[in-house]
Short mmCIF file of C-alpha atoms and ligand atoms in Angstrom, two decimals:
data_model
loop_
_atom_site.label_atom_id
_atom_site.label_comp_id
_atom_site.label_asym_id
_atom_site.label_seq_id
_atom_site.Cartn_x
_atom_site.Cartn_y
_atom_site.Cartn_z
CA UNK A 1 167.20 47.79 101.99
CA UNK A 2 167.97 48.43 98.14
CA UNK A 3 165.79 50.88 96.16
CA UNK A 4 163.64 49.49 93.96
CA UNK A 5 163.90 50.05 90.54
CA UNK A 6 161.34 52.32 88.52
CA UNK A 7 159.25 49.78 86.50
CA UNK A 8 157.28 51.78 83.47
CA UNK A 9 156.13 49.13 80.97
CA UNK A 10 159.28 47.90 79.31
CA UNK A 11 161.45 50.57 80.62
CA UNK A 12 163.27 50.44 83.95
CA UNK A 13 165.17 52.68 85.72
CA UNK A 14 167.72 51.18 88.42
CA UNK A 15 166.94 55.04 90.60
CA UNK A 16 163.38 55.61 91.16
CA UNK A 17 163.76 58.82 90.76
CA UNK A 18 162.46 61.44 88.14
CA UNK A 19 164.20 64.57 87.50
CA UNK A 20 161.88 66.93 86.87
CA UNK A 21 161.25 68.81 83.85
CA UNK A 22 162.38 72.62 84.15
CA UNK A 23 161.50 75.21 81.47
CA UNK A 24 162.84 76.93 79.94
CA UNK A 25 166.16 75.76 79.64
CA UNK A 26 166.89 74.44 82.81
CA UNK A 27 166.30 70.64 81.80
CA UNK A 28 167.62 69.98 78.61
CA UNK A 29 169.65 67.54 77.26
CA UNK A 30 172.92 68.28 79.69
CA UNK A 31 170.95 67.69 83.13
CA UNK A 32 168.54 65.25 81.46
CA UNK A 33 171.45 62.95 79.85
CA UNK A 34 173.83 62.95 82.96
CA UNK A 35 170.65 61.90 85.34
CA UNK A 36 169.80 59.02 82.84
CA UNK A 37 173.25 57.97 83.06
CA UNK A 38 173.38 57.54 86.77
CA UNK A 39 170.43 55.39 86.18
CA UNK A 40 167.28 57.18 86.76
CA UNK A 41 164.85 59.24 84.56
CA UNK A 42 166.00 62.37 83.11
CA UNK A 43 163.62 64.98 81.98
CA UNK A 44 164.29 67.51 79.00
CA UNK A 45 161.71 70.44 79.29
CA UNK A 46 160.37 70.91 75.83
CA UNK A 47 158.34 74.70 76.74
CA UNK A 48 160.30 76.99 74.88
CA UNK A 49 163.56 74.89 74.24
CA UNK A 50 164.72 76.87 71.22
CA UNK A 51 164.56 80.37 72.72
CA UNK A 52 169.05 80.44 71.72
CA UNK A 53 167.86 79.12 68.35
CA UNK A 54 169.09 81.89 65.95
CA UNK A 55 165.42 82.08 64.12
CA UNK A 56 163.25 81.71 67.39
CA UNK A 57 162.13 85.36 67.23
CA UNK A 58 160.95 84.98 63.69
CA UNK A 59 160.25 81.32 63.74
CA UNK A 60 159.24 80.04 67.24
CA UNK A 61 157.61 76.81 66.56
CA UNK A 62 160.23 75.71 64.08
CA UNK A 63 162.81 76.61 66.39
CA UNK A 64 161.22 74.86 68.91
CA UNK A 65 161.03 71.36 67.08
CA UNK A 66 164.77 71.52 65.77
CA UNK A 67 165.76 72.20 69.32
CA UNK A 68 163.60 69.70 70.55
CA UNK A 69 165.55 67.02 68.12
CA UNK A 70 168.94 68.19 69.44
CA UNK A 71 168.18 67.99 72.95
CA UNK A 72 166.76 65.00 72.90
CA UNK A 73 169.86 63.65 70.29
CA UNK A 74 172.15 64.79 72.23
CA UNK A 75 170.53 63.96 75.64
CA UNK A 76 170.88 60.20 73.95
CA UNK A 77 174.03 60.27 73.48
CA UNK A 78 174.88 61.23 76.84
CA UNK A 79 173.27 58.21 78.22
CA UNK A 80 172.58 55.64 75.34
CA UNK A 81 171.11 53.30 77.30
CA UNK A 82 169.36 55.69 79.99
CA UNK A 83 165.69 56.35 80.10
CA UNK A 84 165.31 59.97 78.39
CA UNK A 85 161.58 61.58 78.85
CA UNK A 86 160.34 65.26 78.08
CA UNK A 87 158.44 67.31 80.34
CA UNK A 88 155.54 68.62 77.67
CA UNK A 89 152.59 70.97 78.83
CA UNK A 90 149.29 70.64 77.90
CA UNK A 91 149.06 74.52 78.16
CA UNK A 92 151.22 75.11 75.20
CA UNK A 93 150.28 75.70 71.67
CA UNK A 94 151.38 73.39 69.34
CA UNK A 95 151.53 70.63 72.01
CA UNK A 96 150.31 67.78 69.31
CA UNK A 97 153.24 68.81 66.63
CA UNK A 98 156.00 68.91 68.85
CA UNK A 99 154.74 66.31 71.02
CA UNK A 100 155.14 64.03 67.60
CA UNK A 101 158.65 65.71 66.99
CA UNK A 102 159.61 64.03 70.50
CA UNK A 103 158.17 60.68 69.36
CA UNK A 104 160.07 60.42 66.20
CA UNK A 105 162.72 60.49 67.92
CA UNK A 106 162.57 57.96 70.06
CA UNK A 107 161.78 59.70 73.37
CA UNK A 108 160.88 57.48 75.93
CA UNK A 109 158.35 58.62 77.87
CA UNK A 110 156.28 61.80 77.50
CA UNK A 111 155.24 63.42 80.84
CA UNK A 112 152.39 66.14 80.66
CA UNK A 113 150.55 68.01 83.50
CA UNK A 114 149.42 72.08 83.39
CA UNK A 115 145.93 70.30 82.05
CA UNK A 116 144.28 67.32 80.86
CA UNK A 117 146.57 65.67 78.22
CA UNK A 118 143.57 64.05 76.24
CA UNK A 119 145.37 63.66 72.98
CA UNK A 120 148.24 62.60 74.06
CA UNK A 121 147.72 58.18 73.57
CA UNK A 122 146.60 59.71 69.93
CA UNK A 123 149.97 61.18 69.55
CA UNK A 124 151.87 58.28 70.54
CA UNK A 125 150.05 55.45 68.94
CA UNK A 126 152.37 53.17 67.06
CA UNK A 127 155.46 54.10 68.76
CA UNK A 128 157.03 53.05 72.15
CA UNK A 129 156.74 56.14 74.10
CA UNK A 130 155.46 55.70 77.43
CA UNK A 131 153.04 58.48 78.69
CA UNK A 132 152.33 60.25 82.29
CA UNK A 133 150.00 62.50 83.20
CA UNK A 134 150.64 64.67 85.72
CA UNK A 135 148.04 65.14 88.36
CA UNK A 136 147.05 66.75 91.94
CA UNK A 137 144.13 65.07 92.68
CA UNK A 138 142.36 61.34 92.67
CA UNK A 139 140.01 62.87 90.69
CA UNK A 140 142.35 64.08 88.12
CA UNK A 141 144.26 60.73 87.57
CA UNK A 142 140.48 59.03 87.35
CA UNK A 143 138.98 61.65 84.66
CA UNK A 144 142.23 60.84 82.47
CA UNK A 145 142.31 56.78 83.11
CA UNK A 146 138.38 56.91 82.19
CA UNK A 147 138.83 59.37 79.31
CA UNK A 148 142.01 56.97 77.90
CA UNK A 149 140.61 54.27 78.39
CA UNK A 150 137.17 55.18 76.68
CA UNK A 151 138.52 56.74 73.53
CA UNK A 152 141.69 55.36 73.06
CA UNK A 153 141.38 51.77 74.93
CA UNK A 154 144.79 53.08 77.09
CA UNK A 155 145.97 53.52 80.52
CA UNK A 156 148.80 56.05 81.62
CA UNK A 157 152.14 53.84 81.76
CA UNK A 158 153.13 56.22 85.03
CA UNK A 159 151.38 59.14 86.55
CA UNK A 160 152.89 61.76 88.58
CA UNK A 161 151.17 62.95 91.60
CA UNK A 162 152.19 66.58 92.53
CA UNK A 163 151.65 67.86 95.76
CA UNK A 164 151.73 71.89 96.84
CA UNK A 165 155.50 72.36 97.52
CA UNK A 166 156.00 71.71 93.91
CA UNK A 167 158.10 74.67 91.71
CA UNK A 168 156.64 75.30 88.34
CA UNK A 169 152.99 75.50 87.99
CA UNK A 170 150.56 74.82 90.69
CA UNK A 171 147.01 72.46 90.54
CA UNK A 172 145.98 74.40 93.77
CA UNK A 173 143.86 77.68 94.05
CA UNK A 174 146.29 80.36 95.69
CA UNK A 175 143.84 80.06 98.87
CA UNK A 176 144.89 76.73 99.13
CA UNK A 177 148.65 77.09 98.77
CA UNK A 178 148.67 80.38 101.40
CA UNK A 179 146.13 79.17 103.99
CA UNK A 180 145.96 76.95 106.87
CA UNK A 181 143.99 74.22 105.16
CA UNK A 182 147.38 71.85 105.19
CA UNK A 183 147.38 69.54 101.92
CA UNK A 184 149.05 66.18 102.23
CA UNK A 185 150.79 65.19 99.06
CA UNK A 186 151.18 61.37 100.88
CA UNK A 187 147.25 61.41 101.60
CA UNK A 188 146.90 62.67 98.00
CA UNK A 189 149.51 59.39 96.45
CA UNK A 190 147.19 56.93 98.45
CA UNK A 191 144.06 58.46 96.81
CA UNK A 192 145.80 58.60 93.43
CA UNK A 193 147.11 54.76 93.57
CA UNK A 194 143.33 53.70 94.65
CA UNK A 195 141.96 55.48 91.93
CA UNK A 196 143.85 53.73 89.05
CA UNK A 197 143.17 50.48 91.25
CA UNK A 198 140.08 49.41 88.78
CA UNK A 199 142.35 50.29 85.45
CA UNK A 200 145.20 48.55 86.78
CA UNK A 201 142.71 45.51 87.20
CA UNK A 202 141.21 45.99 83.71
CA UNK A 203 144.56 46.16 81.78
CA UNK A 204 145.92 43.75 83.96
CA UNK A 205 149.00 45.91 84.78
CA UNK A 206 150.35 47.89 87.04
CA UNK A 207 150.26 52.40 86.63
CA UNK A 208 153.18 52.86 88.91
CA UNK A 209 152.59 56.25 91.14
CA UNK A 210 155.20 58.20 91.94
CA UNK A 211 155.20 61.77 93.47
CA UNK A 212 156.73 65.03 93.58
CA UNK A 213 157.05 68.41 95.17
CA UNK A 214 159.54 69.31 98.02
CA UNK A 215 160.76 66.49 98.59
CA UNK A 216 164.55 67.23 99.50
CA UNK A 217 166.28 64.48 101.33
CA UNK A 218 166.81 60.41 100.95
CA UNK A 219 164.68 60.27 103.72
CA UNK A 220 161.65 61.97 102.11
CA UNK A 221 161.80 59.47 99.72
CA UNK A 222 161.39 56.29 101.75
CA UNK A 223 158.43 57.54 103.50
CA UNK A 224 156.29 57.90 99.95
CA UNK A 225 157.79 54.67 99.26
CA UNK A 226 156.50 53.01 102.38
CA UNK A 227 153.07 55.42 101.51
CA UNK A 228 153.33 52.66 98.42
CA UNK A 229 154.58 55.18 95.60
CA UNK A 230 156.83 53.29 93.58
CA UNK A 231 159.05 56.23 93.03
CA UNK A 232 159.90 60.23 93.50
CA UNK A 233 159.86 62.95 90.90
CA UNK A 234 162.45 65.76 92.13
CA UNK A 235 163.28 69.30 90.52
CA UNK A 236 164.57 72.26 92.21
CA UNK A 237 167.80 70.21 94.10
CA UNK A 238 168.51 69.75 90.64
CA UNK A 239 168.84 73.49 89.80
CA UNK A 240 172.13 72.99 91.88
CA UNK A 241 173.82 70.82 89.74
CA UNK A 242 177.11 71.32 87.62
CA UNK A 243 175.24 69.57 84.82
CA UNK A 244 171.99 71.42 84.96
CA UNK A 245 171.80 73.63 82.00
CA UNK A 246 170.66 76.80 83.28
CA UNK A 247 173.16 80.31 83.49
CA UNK A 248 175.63 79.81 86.76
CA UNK A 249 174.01 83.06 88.45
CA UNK A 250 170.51 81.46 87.90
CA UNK A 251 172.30 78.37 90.14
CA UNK A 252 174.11 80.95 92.55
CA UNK A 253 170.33 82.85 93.20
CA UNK A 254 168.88 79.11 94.35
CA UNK A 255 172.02 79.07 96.81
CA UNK A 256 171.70 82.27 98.44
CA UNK A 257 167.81 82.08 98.74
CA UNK A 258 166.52 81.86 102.08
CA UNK A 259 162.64 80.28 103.19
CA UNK A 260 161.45 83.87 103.34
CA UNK A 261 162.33 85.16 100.04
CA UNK A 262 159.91 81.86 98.32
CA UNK A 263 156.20 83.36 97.20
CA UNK A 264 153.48 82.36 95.59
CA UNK A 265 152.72 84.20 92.48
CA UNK A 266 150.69 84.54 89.12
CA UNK A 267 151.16 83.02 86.40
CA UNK A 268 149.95 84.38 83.15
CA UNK A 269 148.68 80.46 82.17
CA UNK A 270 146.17 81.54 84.98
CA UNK A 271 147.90 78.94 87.80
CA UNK A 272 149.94 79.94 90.44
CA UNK A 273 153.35 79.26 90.90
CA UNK A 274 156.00 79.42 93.16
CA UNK A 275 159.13 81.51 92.99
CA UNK A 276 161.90 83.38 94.33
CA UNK A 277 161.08 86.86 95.17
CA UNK A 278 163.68 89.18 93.19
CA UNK A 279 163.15 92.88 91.60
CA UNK A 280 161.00 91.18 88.91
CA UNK A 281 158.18 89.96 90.88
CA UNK A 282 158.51 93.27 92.97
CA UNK A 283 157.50 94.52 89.82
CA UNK A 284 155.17 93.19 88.41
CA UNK A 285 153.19 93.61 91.80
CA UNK A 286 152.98 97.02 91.19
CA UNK A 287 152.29 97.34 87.25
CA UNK A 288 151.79 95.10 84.33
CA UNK A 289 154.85 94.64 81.93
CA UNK A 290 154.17 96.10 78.42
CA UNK A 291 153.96 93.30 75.82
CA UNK A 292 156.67 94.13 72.83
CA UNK A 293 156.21 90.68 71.26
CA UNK A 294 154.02 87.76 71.70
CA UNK A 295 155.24 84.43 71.54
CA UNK A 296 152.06 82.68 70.85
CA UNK A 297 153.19 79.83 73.68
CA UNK A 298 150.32 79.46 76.06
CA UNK A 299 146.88 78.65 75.36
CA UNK A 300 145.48 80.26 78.23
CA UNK A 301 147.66 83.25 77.79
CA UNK A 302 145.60 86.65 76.38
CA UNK A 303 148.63 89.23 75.32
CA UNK A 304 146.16 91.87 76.11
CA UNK A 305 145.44 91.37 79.76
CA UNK A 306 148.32 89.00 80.34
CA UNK A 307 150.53 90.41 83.92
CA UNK A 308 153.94 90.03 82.08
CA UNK A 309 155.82 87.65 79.09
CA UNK A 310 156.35 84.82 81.08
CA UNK A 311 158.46 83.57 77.92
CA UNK A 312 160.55 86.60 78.38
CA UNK A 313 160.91 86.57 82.12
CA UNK A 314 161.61 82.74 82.41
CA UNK A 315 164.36 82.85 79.31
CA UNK A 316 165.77 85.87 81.16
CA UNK A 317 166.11 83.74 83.95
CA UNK A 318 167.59 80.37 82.37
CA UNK A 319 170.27 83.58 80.76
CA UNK A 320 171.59 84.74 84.19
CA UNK A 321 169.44 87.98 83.95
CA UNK A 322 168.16 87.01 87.07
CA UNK A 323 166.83 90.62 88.28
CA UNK A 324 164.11 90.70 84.98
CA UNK A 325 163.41 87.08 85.20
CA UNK A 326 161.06 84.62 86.95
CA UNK A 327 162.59 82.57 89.40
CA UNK A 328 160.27 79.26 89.65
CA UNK A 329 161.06 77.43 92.20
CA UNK A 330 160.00 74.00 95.10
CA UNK A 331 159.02 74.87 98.38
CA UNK A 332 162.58 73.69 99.87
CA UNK A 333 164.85 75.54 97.82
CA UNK A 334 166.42 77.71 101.16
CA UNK A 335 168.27 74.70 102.14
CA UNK A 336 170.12 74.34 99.04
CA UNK A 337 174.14 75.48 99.89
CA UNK A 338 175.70 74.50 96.98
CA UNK A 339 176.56 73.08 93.44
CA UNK A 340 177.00 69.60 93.26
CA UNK A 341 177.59 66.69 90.33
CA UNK A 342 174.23 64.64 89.54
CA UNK A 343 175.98 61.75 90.22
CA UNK A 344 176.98 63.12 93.90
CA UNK A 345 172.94 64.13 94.49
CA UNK A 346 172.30 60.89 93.56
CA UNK A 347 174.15 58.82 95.64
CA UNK A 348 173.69 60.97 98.58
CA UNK A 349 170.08 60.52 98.37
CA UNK A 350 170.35 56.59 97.07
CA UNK A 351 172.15 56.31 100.58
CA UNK A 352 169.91 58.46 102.19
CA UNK A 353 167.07 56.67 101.10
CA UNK A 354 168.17 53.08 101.50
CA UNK A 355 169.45 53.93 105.13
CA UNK A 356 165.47 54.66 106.18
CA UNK A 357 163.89 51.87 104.03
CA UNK A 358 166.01 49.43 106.75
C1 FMN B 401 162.43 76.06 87.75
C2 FMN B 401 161.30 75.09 87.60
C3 FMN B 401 160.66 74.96 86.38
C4 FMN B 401 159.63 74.05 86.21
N1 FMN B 401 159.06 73.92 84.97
C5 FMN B 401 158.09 72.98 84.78
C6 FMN B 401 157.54 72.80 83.47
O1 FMN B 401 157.93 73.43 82.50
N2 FMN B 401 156.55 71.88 83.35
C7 FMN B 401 156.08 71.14 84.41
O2 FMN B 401 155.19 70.30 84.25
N3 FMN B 401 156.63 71.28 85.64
C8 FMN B 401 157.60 72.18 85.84
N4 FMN B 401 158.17 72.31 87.08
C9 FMN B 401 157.75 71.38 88.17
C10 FMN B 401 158.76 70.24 88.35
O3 FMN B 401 158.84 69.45 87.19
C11 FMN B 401 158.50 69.34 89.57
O4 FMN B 401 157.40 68.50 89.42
C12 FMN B 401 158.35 70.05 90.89
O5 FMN B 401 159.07 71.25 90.94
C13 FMN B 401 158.79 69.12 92.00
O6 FMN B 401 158.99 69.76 93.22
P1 FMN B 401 160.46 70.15 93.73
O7 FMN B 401 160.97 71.18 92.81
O8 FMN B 401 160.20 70.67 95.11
O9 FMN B 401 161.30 68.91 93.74
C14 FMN B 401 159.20 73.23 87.30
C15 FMN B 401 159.84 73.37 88.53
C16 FMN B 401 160.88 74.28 88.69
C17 FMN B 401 161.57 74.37 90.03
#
């Protein structure tokens, strides 16, 4: 059977499939433009996106913006007619201004998890952006389609379920990532589409769910679409991708990974996260990294008591300096064995896919 296409308002993408966003670096305009020209959604991180800007040291936030513009120019040109979203996090300071930088440009869609993005139908009023929460619970996806709907007479045009093999930052408590209580991201997507049920009746449309985190092979993705999500959200197979815009050896360290070298860690944003054990989080583990300069990126981020710079250790990382850096990384990254082209992951798992939808 053919994949369905991704339907999100007026936008639809042939490959119901998100890229994930990846900060920083990893998914900018390169990856982002080459998966919306295959013909599904690609995803520009916008956390940090100017750290090779030549004033970011001195000038983050403007840095930041005129990066953001590039990316997203240039991720446009790539693939005119592609769908072209940004990965934004409600955890970062300044999320409203650049937020509105992404708008006027003409971003697409505007996908935000690490909290509750409550002003986020503020920031996009007037304009044709799209926006998606990100969420890990029913509960979640009903506090934001209540909130929206009450203040700013909106529902989200997608929302992203993520589940516990995610990469990135994690909605679960580390107790629930490490112990034996097993969470089911496909029990979670059936809770999350009956919660926006009511809205969807309301608005008289339809919040397409779609879901993320570990999910590696075509297969994978026909069983959440028989669960009745109407699409996947994938990162880390990305990583290993000629057009994903991170340093080769940060590519090469996803390759020669293997399942036992994946942890959970701390994040200074106060969530866990998953990543590749290296020298860095050895580290860490033993002593807290001195703080030369403080990025003012993360809300819940106190320079004082912080672990480490997770700006400096995840910009190490997208630069190759993969020993000092934070690794962040899905649940499944072990079985990655090589770099491919997007367009080759794509097919492979179109095919995949469409082979177990029969
Ligand atoms: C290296 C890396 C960086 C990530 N950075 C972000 C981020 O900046 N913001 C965010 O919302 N999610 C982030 N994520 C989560 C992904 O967007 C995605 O939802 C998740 O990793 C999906 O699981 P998968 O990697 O197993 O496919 C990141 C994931 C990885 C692997």
């Amino acid at each position: 059977m053919k994949l369905p296409p991704l339907v999100i308002g007026d936008l639809k993408a042939d490959i119901p499939i998100v890229q994930g966003g990846m900060g920083v670096g990893i998914s900018r305009s390169k990856l982002a433009g080459a998966v919306a020209k295959c013909g599904a959604v690609g995803v520009i991180s916008s956390v940090q996106i100017g750290f090779d800007e030549p004033d970011f040291e001195t000038n983050t936030l403007e840095a930041n913006a005129r990066a953001l513009r590039k990316h997203i120019r240039r991720a446009k040109e790539i693939s005119p007619k592609g769908i072209i979203a940004i990965n934004h996090m409600v955890a970062v300071n300044n999320y409203d201004v650049l937020a509105k930088v992404a708008v006027e440009e003409g971003i697409d869609l505007i996908i935000s998890g690490a909290g509750i993005p409550m002003s986020l139908p503020a920031v996009v009023e007037g304009s044709n952006t799209k926006i998606a929460p990100i969420v890990s619970s029913a509960k979640a996806a009903k506090v934001i389609c209540k909130m929206w709907d009450k203040k700013h007479d909106r529902i989200p045009d997608l929302v992203v379920v993520e589940g516990p093999n995610a990469g990135g930052h994690l909605g679960f408590s580390i107790e629930q990532l490490t112990g034996e209580n097993n969470i089911d991201l496909g029990e979670i997507v059936q809770s999350v589409i009956e919660a926006v049920k009511p809205f969807e009746d309301k608005y008289k449309r339809k919040i397409p769910v779609i879901c993320a985190g570990g999910i590696y092979t075509g297969e994978d993705i026909a069983k959440y679409i028989k669960l009745g999500a109407a699409g996947v959200q994938i990162a880390t197979r990305f990583i290993a991708t000629e057009e994903c815009d991170a340093h080769i050896k940060y590519k090469q360290a996803f390759i020669d990974c293997k399942k036992e070298d994946i942890e959970i860690v701390v994040s200074p944003v106060g969530m866990p996260g998953r990543a590749i054990r290296n020298p860095f989080i050895e580290k860490i583990k033993k002593e807290k990294e001195p703080i030369t300069k403080c990025y003012n990126c993360l809300k819940p981020c106190n320079p004082k008591n912080t672990p480490y710079c997770i700006s400096n250790a995840l910009i190490n990382a997208v630069e190759g300096d993969i020993d000092n850096g934070l690794l962040f990384t899905g649940s499944n990254a072990y079985k990655i064995d090589k770099i491919v082209t997007v367009k080759e992951l794509l097919d492979e798992l179109v095919s995949e896919c469409e082979a177990h939808l029969e």
